[in-house]
Amino acid sequence: MLRIVALIFASLMLVACSPDVTETTGDGTKVFRISAADENKIQFRHLDAVNAVRTAKGLQAVQLSPQLIAAAKTHSFDMSRQNRPWHFGSDGSSPIDRVNRAGYTGTLLGENISETFEGDLQTLNAWMADSLTREVIMEPSARYLGISWYQQKNGKIWWTQLMGN
């Protein structure tokens, strides 16, 4: 129990340490804005946070995969175009189809998606709070991660996270 409390505390600390790039819209919605300067930082910050929760549970750390990142980026943009968060592409593609197209030769273990105005660490915390998305992140055989997003002009962010081995 103490280990779980420490894990949650560590996650909250990561969120608190993330750069404050939020704004509030006229309707009171808080929007996490991703600047061009922060784009590369987000992938590594997300990787560090995922590895912190994985290693706290005795699991092997994962590393970024350019192919999984490319597949995640494509799907995030496509979800925005479709205006719905779901696991199928506008062309009927599945997550497996998309990672194969991106040249990933490993096994896809799972895909997490989100439609939100929140940042990467808040989104990770939401995924960790749900048993199904947490299982993807905490899959013991995972070795690779891809994380990407597409942010619309109104600030909405379409996140895609892929885990593979």
Coordinates of N, CA and C in Angstrom, one line a residue:
M1 N 0.8 -1.2 0.0 CA 0.0 0.0 0.0 C 0.9 1.3 0.0
L2 N 1.9 1.2 0.8 CA 2.8 2.4 0.9 C 3.5 2.6 -0.5
R3 N 3.8 1.6 -1.2 CA 4.4 1.7 -2.5 C 3.5 2.4 -3.5
I4 N 2.2 2.1 -3.4 CA 1.2 2.7 -4.3 C 1.1 4.2 -4.0
V5 N 1.0 4.5 -2.7 CA 0.9 5.9 -2.3 C 2.2 6.7 -2.8
A6 N 3.3 6.1 -2.7 CA 4.6 6.7 -3.2 C 4.5 6.9 -4.7
L7 N 4.0 5.9 -5.4 CA 3.9 6.0 -6.8 C 3.0 7.1 -7.2
I8 N 1.8 7.3 -6.6 CA 0.9 8.3 -6.9 C 1.5 9.7 -6.6
F9 N 2.2 9.8 -5.4 CA 2.9 11.0 -5.1 C 3.9 11.4 -6.1
A10 N 4.7 10.4 -6.6 CA 5.7 10.7 -7.6 C 5.1 11.2 -8.9
S11 N 4.0 10.6 -9.3 CA 3.3 11.0 -10.5 C 2.8 12.5 -10.3
L12 N 2.2 12.8 -9.2 CA 1.8 14.2 -8.9 C 2.9 15.1 -8.9
M13 N 4.1 14.7 -8.4 CA 5.3 15.6 -8.4 C 5.7 15.9 -9.8
L14 N 5.7 14.8 -10.7 CA 6.0 15.0 -12.1 C 5.1 16.1 -12.8
V15 N 3.8 16.0 -12.5 CA 2.9 17.0 -13.0 C 3.2 18.4 -12.5
A16 N 3.5 18.5 -11.2 CA 3.9 19.8 -10.6 C 5.1 20.3 -11.2
C17 N 6.1 19.5 -11.6 CA 7.3 20.0 -12.2 C 7.2 20.3 -13.7
S18 N 6.2 19.9 -14.3 CA 6.1 20.2 -15.8 C 5.9 21.7 -16.0
P19 N 6.3 22.1 -17.1 CA 6.2 23.6 -17.4 C 4.8 24.0 -17.5
D20 N 4.5 25.2 -17.0 CA 3.2 25.7 -17.0 C 2.9 26.4 -18.3
V21 N 2.3 25.7 -19.2 CA 2.0 26.3 -20.5 C 0.5 26.2 -20.7
T22 N -0.3 26.5 -19.6 CA -1.7 26.5 -19.7 C -2.2 27.9 -19.9
E23 N -3.4 27.9 -20.5 CA -4.1 29.2 -20.6 C -5.6 28.8 -20.3
T24 N -6.4 29.9 -20.0 CA -7.8 29.6 -19.8 C -8.6 30.4 -20.8
T25 N -9.5 29.6 -21.5 CA -10.3 30.2 -22.5 C -11.5 31.0 -21.9
G26 N -12.2 31.7 -22.7 CA -13.4 32.5 -22.3 C -14.4 31.7 -21.5
D27 N -14.5 30.4 -21.8 CA -15.5 29.6 -21.1 C -14.9 28.9 -19.9
G28 N -13.7 29.2 -19.5 CA -13.1 28.7 -18.3 C -12.3 27.4 -18.5
T29 N -12.2 26.9 -19.7 CA -11.5 25.7 -20.0 C -10.0 26.0 -19.9
K30 N -9.3 25.1 -19.2 CA -7.9 25.2 -19.1 C -7.3 24.5 -20.3
V31 N -6.4 25.1 -21.0 CA -5.8 24.5 -22.2 C -4.3 24.4 -22.0
F32 N -3.7 23.3 -22.2 CA -2.3 23.0 -22.2 C -1.8 23.3 -23.6
R33 N -1.0 24.4 -23.8 CA -0.5 24.7 -25.1 C 0.9 24.1 -25.3
I34 N 1.1 23.5 -26.4 CA 2.4 22.9 -26.8 C 3.1 23.8 -27.7
S35 N 4.2 24.4 -27.3 CA 5.0 25.3 -28.2 C 5.9 24.4 -29.0
A36 N 6.4 25.0 -30.1 CA 7.4 24.3 -30.9 C 8.6 23.9 -30.1
A37 N 9.0 24.7 -29.2 CA 10.2 24.5 -28.4 C 10.0 23.3 -27.4
D38 N 8.8 23.0 -27.0 CA 8.5 22.0 -26.1 C 8.2 20.6 -26.7
E39 N 8.1 20.5 -28.0 CA 7.7 19.3 -28.7 C 8.6 18.1 -28.4
N40 N 9.9 18.3 -28.5 CA 10.8 17.2 -28.2 C 10.9 16.9 -26.7
K41 N 10.7 17.9 -25.9 CA 10.8 17.7 -24.4 C 9.6 16.8 -24.0
I42 N 8.5 16.9 -24.6 CA 7.3 16.2 -24.2 C 7.5 14.7 -24.3
Q43 N 8.1 14.3 -25.4 CA 8.3 12.8 -25.6 C 9.2 12.3 -24.6
F44 N 10.3 13.0 -24.2 CA 11.3 12.5 -23.2 C 10.7 12.6 -21.8
R45 N 9.9 13.6 -21.6 CA 9.3 13.7 -20.2 C 8.3 12.6 -20.0
H46 N 7.5 12.3 -21.1 CA 6.5 11.2 -21.0 C 7.2 9.9 -20.8
L47 N 8.3 9.7 -21.6 CA 9.1 8.5 -21.4 C 9.6 8.3 -20.0
D48 N 10.2 9.4 -19.5 CA 10.7 9.4 -18.1 C 9.6 9.0 -17.1
A49 N 8.4 9.6 -17.3 CA 7.3 9.3 -16.3 C 6.8 7.9 -16.5
V50 N 6.7 7.4 -17.7 CA 6.3 6.0 -17.9 C 7.4 5.1 -17.2
N51 N 8.6 5.3 -17.5 CA 9.7 4.5 -16.9 C 9.7 4.6 -15.3
A52 N 9.4 5.7 -14.8 CA 9.3 5.9 -13.3 C 8.2 4.9 -12.7
V53 N 7.1 4.9 -13.4 CA 6.0 4.0 -12.8 C 6.3 2.5 -13.1
R54 N 6.9 2.2 -14.3 CA 7.3 0.9 -14.6 C 8.4 0.3 -13.7
T55 N 9.4 1.1 -13.5 CA 10.5 0.6 -12.6 C 10.1 0.5 -11.2
A56 N 9.2 1.4 -10.7 CA 8.7 1.3 -9.4 C 8.0 0.0 -9.1
K57 N 7.4 -0.6 -10.2 CA 6.8 -1.9 -10.0 C 7.7 -3.0 -10.4
G58 N 9.0 -2.8 -10.6 CA 9.9 -3.8 -10.9 C 9.9 -4.2 -12.4
L59 N 9.3 -3.4 -13.3 CA 9.3 -3.7 -14.7 C 10.5 -3.0 -15.4
Q60 N 10.9 -3.6 -16.5 CA 11.9 -3.1 -17.3 C 11.5 -1.7 -17.9
A61 N 12.5 -0.8 -18.0 CA 12.2 0.5 -18.6 C 12.0 0.3 -20.1
V62 N 11.3 1.2 -20.8 CA 11.1 1.2 -22.2 C 11.9 2.3 -22.9
Q63 N 12.0 2.2 -24.2 CA 12.7 3.3 -24.9 C 11.8 3.7 -26.0
L64 N 12.1 4.9 -26.5 CA 11.3 5.5 -27.6 C 11.6 4.7 -28.9
S65 N 10.6 4.5 -29.7 CA 10.7 3.9 -31.0 C 10.3 4.9 -32.1
P66 N 11.2 5.3 -33.0 CA 10.8 6.2 -34.0 C 9.6 5.8 -34.9
Q67 N 9.5 4.4 -35.1 CA 8.4 3.9 -35.9 C 7.1 4.0 -35.1
L68 N 7.1 3.7 -33.8 CA 5.9 3.8 -33.0 C 5.5 5.3 -32.9
I69 N 6.4 6.2 -32.7 CA 6.1 7.6 -32.7 C 5.5 8.1 -34.0
A70 N 6.0 7.6 -35.1 CA 5.4 8.0 -36.4 C 4.0 7.5 -36.5
A71 N 3.7 6.2 -36.1 CA 2.4 5.7 -36.2 C 1.4 6.5 -35.2
A72 N 1.9 6.8 -34.0 CA 1.1 7.6 -33.1 C 0.8 9.0 -33.6
K73 N 1.7 9.6 -34.3 CA 1.5 10.9 -34.8 C 0.5 10.9 -35.9
T74 N 0.6 9.9 -36.8 CA -0.4 9.8 -37.9 C -1.8 9.6 -37.3
H75 N -1.9 8.7 -36.3 CA -3.2 8.4 -35.7 C -3.8 9.6 -35.0
S76 N -3.0 10.4 -34.3 CA -3.5 11.5 -33.6 C -4.1 12.6 -34.5
F77 N -3.4 12.8 -35.6 CA -3.9 13.7 -36.6 C -5.2 13.2 -37.2
D78 N -5.3 11.9 -37.5 CA -6.4 11.3 -38.1 C -7.6 11.3 -37.2
M79 N -7.4 11.1 -35.9 CA -8.5 11.2 -34.9 C -9.1 12.6 -34.9
S80 N -8.2 13.6 -35.0 CA -8.6 15.0 -35.0 C -9.5 15.3 -36.3
R81 N -9.1 14.7 -37.4 CA -9.9 14.9 -38.6 C -11.2 14.2 -38.5
Q82 N -11.3 13.1 -37.9 CA -12.5 12.4 -37.7 C -13.4 13.0 -36.6
N83 N -12.7 13.8 -35.7 CA -13.4 14.4 -34.6 C -13.9 13.3 -33.6
R84 N -13.2 12.3 -33.4 CA -13.6 11.3 -32.4 C -12.4 10.4 -32.0
P85 N -12.3 10.2 -30.7 CA -11.2 9.3 -30.2 C -11.6 7.9 -30.3
W86 N -10.9 7.2 -31.3 CA -11.2 5.7 -31.3 C -10.0 5.1 -32.0
H87 N -9.9 3.8 -32.0 CA -8.7 3.1 -32.4 C -8.6 2.7 -33.9
F88 N -9.6 3.2 -34.7 CA -9.6 2.9 -36.1 C -9.4 4.1 -36.9
G89 N -8.5 4.0 -37.9 CA -8.2 5.1 -38.8 C -9.4 5.4 -39.8
S90 N -9.4 6.6 -40.4 CA -10.4 6.9 -41.3 C -10.5 6.0 -42.5
D91 N -9.3 5.3 -42.8 CA -9.3 4.4 -43.9 C -9.6 3.0 -43.4
G92 N -10.1 2.8 -42.2 CA -10.4 1.5 -41.6 C -9.2 0.8 -41.0
S93 N -8.1 1.4 -40.9 CA -6.9 0.8 -40.4 C -7.0 0.6 -38.9
S94 N -6.4 -0.5 -38.5 CA -6.3 -0.8 -37.0 C -4.9 -0.3 -36.5
P95 N -4.7 -0.3 -35.2 CA -3.4 0.0 -34.7 C -2.3 -0.9 -35.3
I96 N -2.5 -2.1 -35.5 CA -1.5 -3.0 -36.0 C -1.2 -2.6 -37.5
D97 N -2.2 -2.3 -38.3 CA -2.0 -1.8 -39.6 C -1.1 -0.6 -39.6
R98 N -1.3 0.4 -38.7 CA -0.6 1.6 -38.7 C 0.9 1.4 -38.3
V99 N 1.1 0.6 -37.3 CA 2.5 0.4 -36.9 C 3.3 -0.4 -38.0
N100 N 2.6 -1.3 -38.7 CA 3.2 -2.0 -39.8 C 3.6 -1.0 -40.9
R101 N 2.7 -0.1 -41.2 CA 3.0 0.9 -42.3 C 4.1 1.8 -41.9
A102 N 4.3 2.0 -40.6 CA 5.4 2.9 -40.1 C 6.7 2.1 -40.1
G103 N 6.7 0.8 -40.4 CA 7.9 0.1 -40.4 C 8.3 -0.6 -39.1
Y104 N 7.4 -0.6 -38.1 CA 7.7 -1.3 -36.9 C 7.7 -2.8 -37.1
T105 N 8.7 -3.5 -36.7 CA 8.8 -4.9 -36.9 C 8.6 -5.7 -35.7
G106 N 8.4 -5.1 -34.5 CA 8.1 -5.8 -33.3 C 6.6 -6.1 -33.2
T107 N 6.2 -6.5 -32.0 CA 4.8 -6.8 -31.8 C 4.1 -5.6 -31.1
L108 N 3.0 -5.1 -31.6 CA 2.3 -4.1 -30.9 C 1.5 -4.7 -29.7
L109 N 1.7 -4.1 -28.6 CA 1.1 -4.6 -27.3 C -0.2 -3.9 -27.0
G110 N -0.3 -2.6 -27.4 CA -1.5 -1.9 -27.1 C -1.4 -0.4 -27.5
E111 N -2.5 0.2 -27.5 CA -2.6 1.6 -27.9 C -3.5 2.3 -26.9
N112 N -3.1 3.5 -26.4 CA -3.9 4.3 -25.5 C -4.1 5.6 -26.3
I113 N -5.4 6.1 -26.2 CA -5.7 7.4 -26.9 C -6.5 8.3 -26.0
S114 N -6.5 9.6 -26.3 CA -7.2 10.5 -25.5 C -7.5 11.8 -26.3
E115 N -8.6 12.3 -26.0 CA -9.1 13.6 -26.5 C -9.2 14.5 -25.3
T116 N -8.4 15.6 -25.2 CA -8.3 16.4 -24.0 C -7.7 17.7 -24.3
F117 N -7.8 18.6 -23.3 CA -7.1 19.9 -23.3 C -6.0 19.9 -22.3
E118 N -5.7 18.7 -21.7 CA -4.7 18.5 -20.7 C -3.3 18.1 -21.4
G119 N -2.3 18.3 -20.6 CA -0.9 18.0 -21.0 C -0.6 16.5 -21.0
D120 N 0.6 16.2 -21.3 CA 1.0 14.8 -21.4 C 1.0 14.1 -20.1
L121 N 1.5 14.7 -19.0 CA 1.6 14.1 -17.7 C 0.2 13.9 -17.1
Q122 N -0.7 14.9 -17.3 CA -2.1 14.7 -16.8 C -2.8 13.6 -17.6
T123 N -2.5 13.5 -18.8 CA -3.1 12.4 -19.6 C -2.5 11.1 -19.2
L124 N -1.2 11.0 -18.9 CA -0.6 9.8 -18.4 C -1.3 9.4 -17.0
N125 N -1.5 10.4 -16.2 CA -2.1 10.1 -14.9 C -3.5 9.5 -15.1
A126 N -4.3 10.1 -16.1 CA -5.6 9.6 -16.4 C -5.5 8.1 -16.9
W127 N -4.6 7.8 -17.7 CA -4.4 6.5 -18.2 C -4.0 5.5 -17.1
M128 N -3.2 6.0 -16.2 CA -2.8 5.1 -15.0 C -4.0 4.9 -14.1
A129 N -4.9 5.8 -14.1 CA -6.1 5.6 -13.2 C -7.1 4.6 -13.7
D130 N -7.0 4.3 -15.0 CA -8.0 3.4 -15.6 C -7.3 2.0 -15.8
S131 N -7.9 0.9 -15.4 CA -7.3 -0.4 -15.4 C -6.9 -0.8 -16.8
L132 N -7.7 -0.6 -17.8 CA -7.5 -1.0 -19.1 C -6.3 -0.3 -19.8
T133 N -6.2 1.0 -19.6 CA -5.1 1.7 -20.2 C -3.8 1.5 -19.4
R134 N -4.0 1.4 -18.1 CA -2.8 1.1 -17.2 C -2.2 -0.2 -17.6
E135 N -3.0 -1.3 -18.0 CA -2.4 -2.6 -18.4 C -1.5 -2.4 -19.6
V136 N -1.9 -1.5 -20.5 CA -1.0 -1.3 -21.7 C 0.3 -0.8 -21.3
I137 N 0.3 0.2 -20.4 CA 1.5 0.9 -20.0 C 2.4 -0.1 -19.1
M138 N 1.7 -0.9 -18.3 CA 2.5 -1.8 -17.4 C 2.7 -3.2 -18.0
E139 N 2.5 -3.4 -19.2 CA 2.7 -4.7 -19.8 C 4.1 -5.1 -19.6
P140 N 4.3 -6.2 -18.9 CA 5.7 -6.7 -18.6 C 6.6 -6.9 -19.8
S141 N 6.1 -7.3 -20.9 CA 7.0 -7.5 -22.1 C 7.2 -6.3 -22.9
A142 N 6.7 -5.1 -22.5 CA 6.9 -3.9 -23.3 C 8.4 -3.5 -23.3
R143 N 8.9 -3.1 -24.4 CA 10.3 -2.6 -24.5 C 10.4 -1.3 -25.2
Y144 N 9.3 -0.9 -26.0 CA 9.3 0.3 -26.8 C 8.0 1.1 -26.6
L145 N 8.2 2.4 -26.7 CA 7.0 3.3 -26.6 C 7.0 4.3 -27.7
G146 N 5.9 4.6 -28.2 CA 5.7 5.7 -29.1 C 4.6 6.7 -28.5
I147 N 4.9 7.9 -28.4 CA 3.9 8.9 -28.0 C 3.9 10.1 -28.9
S148 N 2.7 10.5 -29.3 CA 2.6 11.7 -30.1 C 1.2 12.3 -29.9
W149 N 1.0 13.4 -30.6 CA -0.3 14.2 -30.4 C -0.5 15.0 -31.6
Y150 N -1.7 15.6 -31.7 CA -2.0 16.6 -32.6 C -2.8 17.6 -31.8
Q151 N -2.4 18.9 -31.9 CA -3.2 19.9 -31.2 C -3.9 20.8 -32.2
Q152 N -5.2 20.9 -32.0 CA -6.0 21.8 -32.8 C -5.8 23.3 -32.4
K153 N -6.3 24.2 -33.2 CA -6.1 25.6 -32.9 C -6.9 26.0 -31.6
N154 N -8.0 25.3 -31.4 CA -8.7 25.6 -30.1 C -8.1 25.1 -28.9
G155 N -7.0 24.3 -29.1 CA -6.2 23.8 -27.9 C -6.4 22.3 -27.6
K156 N -7.5 21.7 -28.2 CA -7.8 20.3 -28.0 C -6.6 19.5 -28.5
I157 N -6.2 18.5 -27.7 CA -5.1 17.7 -28.0 C -5.6 16.2 -28.2
W158 N -5.1 15.6 -29.2 CA -5.4 14.2 -29.5 C -4.2 13.4 -29.3
W159 N -4.1 12.7 -28.2 CA -2.9 11.9 -27.8 C -3.0 10.5 -28.2
T160 N -1.9 9.9 -28.7 CA -1.8 8.5 -29.0 C -0.5 8.0 -28.4
Q161 N -0.6 6.9 -27.6 CA 0.5 6.2 -27.0 C 0.5 4.7 -27.5
L162 N 1.6 4.3 -28.0 CA 1.7 2.9 -28.4 C 2.8 2.2 -27.6
M163 N 2.6 0.9 -27.3 CA 3.6 0.1 -26.6 C 3.9 -1.1 -27.4
G164 N 5.1 -1.5 -27.5 CA 5.5 -2.7 -28.3 C 6.7 -3.4 -27.7
N165 N 7.0 -4.6 -28.2 CA 8.2 -5.3 -27.8 C 8.9 -5.8 -29.0

